[in-house]
mmCIF file with all atom_site columns, C-alpha atoms in Angstrom:
data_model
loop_
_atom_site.group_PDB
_atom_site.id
_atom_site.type_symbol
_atom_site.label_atom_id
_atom_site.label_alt_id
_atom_site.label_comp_id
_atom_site.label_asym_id
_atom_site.label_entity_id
_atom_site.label_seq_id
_atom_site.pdbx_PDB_ins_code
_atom_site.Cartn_x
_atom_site.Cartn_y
_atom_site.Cartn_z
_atom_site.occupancy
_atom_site.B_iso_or_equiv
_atom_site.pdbx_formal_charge
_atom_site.auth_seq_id
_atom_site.auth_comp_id
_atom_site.auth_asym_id
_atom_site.auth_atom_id
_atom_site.pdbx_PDB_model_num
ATOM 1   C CA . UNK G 1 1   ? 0.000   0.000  0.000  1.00 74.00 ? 1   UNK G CA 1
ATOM 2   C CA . UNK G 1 2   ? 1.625   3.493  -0.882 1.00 90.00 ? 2   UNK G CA 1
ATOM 3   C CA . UNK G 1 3   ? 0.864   6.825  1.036  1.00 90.00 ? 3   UNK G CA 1
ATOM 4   C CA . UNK G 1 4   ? -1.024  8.059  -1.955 1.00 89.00 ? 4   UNK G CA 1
ATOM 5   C CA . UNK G 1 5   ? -3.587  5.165  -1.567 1.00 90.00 ? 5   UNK G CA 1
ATOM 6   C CA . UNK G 1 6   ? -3.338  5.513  2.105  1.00 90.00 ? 6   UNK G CA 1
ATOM 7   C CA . UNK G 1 7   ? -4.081  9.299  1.847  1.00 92.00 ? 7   UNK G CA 1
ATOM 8   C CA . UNK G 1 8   ? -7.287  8.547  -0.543 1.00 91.00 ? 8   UNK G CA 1
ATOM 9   C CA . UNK G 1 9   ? -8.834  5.880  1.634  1.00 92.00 ? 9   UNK G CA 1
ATOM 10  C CA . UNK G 1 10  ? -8.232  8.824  4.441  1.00 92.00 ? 10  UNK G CA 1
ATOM 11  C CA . UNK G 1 11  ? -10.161 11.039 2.955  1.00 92.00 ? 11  UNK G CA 1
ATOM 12  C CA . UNK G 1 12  ? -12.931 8.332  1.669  1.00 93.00 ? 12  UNK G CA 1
ATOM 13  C CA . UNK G 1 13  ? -13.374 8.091  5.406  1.00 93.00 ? 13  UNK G CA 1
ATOM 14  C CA . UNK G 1 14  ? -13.283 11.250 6.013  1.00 92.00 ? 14  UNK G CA 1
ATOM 15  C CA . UNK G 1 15  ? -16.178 12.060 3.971  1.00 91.00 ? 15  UNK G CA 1
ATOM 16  C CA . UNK G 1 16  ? -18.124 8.863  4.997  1.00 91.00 ? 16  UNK G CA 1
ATOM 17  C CA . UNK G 1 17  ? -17.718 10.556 8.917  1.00 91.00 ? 17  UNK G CA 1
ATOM 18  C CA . UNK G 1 18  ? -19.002 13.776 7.679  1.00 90.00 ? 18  UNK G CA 1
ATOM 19  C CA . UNK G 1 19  ? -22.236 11.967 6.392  1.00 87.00 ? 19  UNK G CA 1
ATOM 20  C CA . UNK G 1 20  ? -23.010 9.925  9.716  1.00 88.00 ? 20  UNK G CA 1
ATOM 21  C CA . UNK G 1 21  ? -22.484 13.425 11.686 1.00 89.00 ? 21  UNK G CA 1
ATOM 22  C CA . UNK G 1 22  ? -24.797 15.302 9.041  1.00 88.00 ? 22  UNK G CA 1
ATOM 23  C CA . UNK G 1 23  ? -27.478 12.351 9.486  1.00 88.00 ? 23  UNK G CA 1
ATOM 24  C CA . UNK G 1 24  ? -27.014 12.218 13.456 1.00 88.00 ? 24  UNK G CA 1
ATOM 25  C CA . UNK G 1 25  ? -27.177 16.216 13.607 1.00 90.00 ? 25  UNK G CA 1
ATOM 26  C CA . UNK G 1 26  ? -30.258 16.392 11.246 1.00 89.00 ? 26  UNK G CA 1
ATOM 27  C CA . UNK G 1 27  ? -31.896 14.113 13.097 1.00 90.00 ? 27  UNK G CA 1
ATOM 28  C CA . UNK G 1 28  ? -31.542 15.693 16.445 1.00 89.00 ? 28  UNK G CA 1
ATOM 29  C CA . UNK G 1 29  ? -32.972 19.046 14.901 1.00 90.00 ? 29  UNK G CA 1
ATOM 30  C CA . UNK G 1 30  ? -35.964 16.933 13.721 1.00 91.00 ? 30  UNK G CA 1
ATOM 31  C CA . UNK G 1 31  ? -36.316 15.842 17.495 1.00 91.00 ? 31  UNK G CA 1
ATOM 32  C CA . UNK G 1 32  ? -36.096 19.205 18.967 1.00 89.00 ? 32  UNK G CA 1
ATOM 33  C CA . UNK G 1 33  ? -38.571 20.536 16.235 1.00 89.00 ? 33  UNK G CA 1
ATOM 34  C CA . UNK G 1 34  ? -41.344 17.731 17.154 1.00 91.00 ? 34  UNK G CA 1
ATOM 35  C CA . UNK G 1 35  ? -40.837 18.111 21.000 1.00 91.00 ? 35  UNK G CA 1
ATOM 36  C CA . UNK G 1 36  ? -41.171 22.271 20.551 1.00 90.00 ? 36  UNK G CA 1
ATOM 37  C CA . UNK G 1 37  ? -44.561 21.421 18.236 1.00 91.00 ? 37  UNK G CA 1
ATOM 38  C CA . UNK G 1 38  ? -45.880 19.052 20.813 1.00 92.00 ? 38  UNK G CA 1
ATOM 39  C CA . UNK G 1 39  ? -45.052 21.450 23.600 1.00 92.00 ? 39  UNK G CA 1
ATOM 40  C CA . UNK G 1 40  ? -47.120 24.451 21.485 1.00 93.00 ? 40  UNK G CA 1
ATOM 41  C CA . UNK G 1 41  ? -49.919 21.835 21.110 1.00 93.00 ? 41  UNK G CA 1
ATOM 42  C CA . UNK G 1 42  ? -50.077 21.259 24.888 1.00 92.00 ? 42  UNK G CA 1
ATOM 43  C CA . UNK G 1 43  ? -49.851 24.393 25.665 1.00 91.00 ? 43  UNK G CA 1
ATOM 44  C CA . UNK G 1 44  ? -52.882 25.643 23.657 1.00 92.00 ? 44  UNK G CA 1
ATOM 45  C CA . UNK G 1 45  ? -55.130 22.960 24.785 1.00 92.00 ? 45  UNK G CA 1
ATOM 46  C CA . UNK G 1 46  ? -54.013 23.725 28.328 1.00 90.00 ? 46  UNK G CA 1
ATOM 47  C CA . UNK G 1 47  ? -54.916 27.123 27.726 1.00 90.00 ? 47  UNK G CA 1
ATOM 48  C CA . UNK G 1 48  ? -58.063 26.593 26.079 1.00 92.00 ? 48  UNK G CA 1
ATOM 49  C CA . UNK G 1 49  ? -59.514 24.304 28.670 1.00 91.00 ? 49  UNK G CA 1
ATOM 50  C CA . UNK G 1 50  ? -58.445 27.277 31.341 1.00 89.00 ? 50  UNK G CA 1
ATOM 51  C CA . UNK G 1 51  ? -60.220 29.763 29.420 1.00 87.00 ? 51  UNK G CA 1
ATOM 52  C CA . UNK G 1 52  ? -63.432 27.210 28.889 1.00 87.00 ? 52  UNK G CA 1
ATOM 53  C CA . UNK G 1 53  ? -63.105 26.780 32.741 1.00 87.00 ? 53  UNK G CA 1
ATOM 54  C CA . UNK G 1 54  ? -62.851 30.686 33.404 1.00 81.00 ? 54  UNK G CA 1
ATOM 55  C CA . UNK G 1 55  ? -59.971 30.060 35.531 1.00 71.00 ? 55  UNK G CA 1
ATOM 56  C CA . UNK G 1 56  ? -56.830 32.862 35.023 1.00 61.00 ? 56  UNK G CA 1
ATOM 57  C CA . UNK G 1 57  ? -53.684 31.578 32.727 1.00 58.00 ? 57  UNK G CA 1
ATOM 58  C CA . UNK G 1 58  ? -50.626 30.420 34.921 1.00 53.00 ? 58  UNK G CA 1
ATOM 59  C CA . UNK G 1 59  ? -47.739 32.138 34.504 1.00 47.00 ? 59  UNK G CA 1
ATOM 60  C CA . UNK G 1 60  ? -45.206 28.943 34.755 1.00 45.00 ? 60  UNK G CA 1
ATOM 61  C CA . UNK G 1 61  ? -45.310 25.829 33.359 1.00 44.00 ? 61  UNK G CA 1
ATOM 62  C CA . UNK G 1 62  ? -45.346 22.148 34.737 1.00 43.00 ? 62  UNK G CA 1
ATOM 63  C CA . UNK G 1 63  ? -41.472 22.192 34.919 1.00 39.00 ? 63  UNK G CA 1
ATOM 64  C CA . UNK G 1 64  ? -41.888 25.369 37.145 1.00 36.00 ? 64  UNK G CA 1
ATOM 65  C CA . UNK G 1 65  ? -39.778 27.721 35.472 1.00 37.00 ? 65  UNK G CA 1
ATOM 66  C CA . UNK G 1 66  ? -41.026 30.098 33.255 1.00 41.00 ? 66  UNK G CA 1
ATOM 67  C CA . UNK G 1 67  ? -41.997 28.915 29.530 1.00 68.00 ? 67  UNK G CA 1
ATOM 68  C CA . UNK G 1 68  ? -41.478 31.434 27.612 1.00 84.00 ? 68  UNK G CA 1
ATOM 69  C CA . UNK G 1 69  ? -44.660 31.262 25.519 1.00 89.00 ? 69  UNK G CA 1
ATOM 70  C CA . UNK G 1 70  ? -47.030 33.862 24.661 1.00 91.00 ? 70  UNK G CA 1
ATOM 71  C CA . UNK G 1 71  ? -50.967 33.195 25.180 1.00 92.00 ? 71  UNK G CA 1
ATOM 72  C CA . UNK G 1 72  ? -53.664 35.082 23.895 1.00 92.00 ? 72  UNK G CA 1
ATOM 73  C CA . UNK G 1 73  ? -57.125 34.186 24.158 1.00 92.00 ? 73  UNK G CA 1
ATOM 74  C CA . UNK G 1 74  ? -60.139 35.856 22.056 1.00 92.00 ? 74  UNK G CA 1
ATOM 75  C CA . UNK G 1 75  ? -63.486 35.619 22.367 1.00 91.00 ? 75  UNK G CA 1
ATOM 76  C CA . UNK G 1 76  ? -66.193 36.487 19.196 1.00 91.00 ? 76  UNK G CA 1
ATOM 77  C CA . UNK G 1 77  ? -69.414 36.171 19.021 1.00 91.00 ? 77  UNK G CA 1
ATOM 78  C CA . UNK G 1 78  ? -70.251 33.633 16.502 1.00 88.00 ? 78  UNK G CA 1
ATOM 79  C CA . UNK G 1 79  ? -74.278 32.477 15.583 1.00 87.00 ? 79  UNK G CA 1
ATOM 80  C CA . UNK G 1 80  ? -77.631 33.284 17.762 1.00 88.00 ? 80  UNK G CA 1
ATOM 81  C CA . UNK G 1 81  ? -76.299 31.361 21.209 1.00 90.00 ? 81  UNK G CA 1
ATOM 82  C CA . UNK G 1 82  ? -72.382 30.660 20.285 1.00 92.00 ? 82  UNK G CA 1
ATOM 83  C CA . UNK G 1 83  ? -69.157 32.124 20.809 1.00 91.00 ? 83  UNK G CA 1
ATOM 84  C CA . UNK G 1 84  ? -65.913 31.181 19.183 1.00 93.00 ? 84  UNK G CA 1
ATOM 85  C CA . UNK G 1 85  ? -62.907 31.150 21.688 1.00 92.00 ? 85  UNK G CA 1
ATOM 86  C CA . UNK G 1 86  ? -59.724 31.187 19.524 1.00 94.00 ? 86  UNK G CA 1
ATOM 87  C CA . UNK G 1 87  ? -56.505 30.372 21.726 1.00 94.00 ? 87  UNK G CA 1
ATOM 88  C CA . UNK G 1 88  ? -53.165 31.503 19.963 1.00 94.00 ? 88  UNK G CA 1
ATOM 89  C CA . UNK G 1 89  ? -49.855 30.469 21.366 1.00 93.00 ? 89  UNK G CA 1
ATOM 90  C CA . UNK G 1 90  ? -46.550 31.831 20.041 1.00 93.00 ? 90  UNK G CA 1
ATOM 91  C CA . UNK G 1 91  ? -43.001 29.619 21.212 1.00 91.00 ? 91  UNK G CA 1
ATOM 92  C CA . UNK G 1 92  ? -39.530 31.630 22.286 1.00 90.00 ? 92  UNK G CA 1
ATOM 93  C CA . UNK G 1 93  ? -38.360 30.839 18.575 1.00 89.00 ? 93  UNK G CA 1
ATOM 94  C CA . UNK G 1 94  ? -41.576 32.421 16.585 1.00 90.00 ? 94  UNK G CA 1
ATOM 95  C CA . UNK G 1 95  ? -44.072 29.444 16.047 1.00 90.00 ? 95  UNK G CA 1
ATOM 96  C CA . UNK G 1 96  ? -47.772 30.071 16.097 1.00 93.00 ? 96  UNK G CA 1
ATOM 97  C CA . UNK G 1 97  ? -50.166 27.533 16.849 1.00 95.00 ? 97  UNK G CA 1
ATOM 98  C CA . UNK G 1 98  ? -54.291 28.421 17.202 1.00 95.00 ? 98  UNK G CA 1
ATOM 99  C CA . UNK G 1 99  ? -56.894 26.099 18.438 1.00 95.00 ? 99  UNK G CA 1
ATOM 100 C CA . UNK G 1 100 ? -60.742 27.552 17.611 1.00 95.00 ? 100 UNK G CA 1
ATOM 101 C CA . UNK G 1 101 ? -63.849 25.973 20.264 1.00 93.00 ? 101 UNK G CA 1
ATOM 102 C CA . UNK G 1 102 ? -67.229 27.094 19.826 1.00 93.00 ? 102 UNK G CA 1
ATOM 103 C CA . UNK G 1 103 ? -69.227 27.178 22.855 1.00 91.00 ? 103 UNK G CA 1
ATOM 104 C CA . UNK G 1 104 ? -72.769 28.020 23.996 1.00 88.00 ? 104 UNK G CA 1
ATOM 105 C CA . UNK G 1 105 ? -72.497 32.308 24.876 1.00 74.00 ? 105 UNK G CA 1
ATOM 106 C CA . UNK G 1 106 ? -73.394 32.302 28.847 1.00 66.00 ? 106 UNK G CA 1
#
């Protein structure tokens, strides 16, 4: 075996490494995308059944330290004895998530 050939199967594995570390890294942002998504979600229907209940919004999370998301709750009028309740919950890094109820106006 000569130091050229040596040199070229270096750099084959080189290259293979660099594709196992893109995979392994893509892969972990795919992770930390679906848990941030499934937090939003949980967060909205945890708001929404507070606001159905009439009780006030916490300001901390499960964990006990402060989560970082925005809330906002609206509440239109919809059809003769409805109202819409639209919950809207914004994550630290910008995404949006609504969840729309209709319920019987008081």
């Amino acid at each position: 075996m000569t130091l050229l050939e040596a040199l070229v199967a270096l750099v084959i594995l080189g290259l293979a490494a660099v594709g196992y570390v893109d995979v392994f890294q893509g892969g972990a942002r795919s992770v930390q995308s679906a848990d941030e998504w499934s937090r939003v979600v949980a967060v909205a229907e945890s708001t929404m059944d507070q606001a159905l209940l009439g009780t006030t919004l916490p300001a901390r999370d499960r964990s006990g330290d402060t989560s970082g998301f925005s809330r906002r709750v609206d509440v239109r009028p919809w059809r003769d004895n409805l109202s819409e309740v639209i919950v809207t919950v914004t994550s630290p890094r910008g995404l949006q998530f609504q969840v729309h109820r209709l319920v019987r106006a008081p």
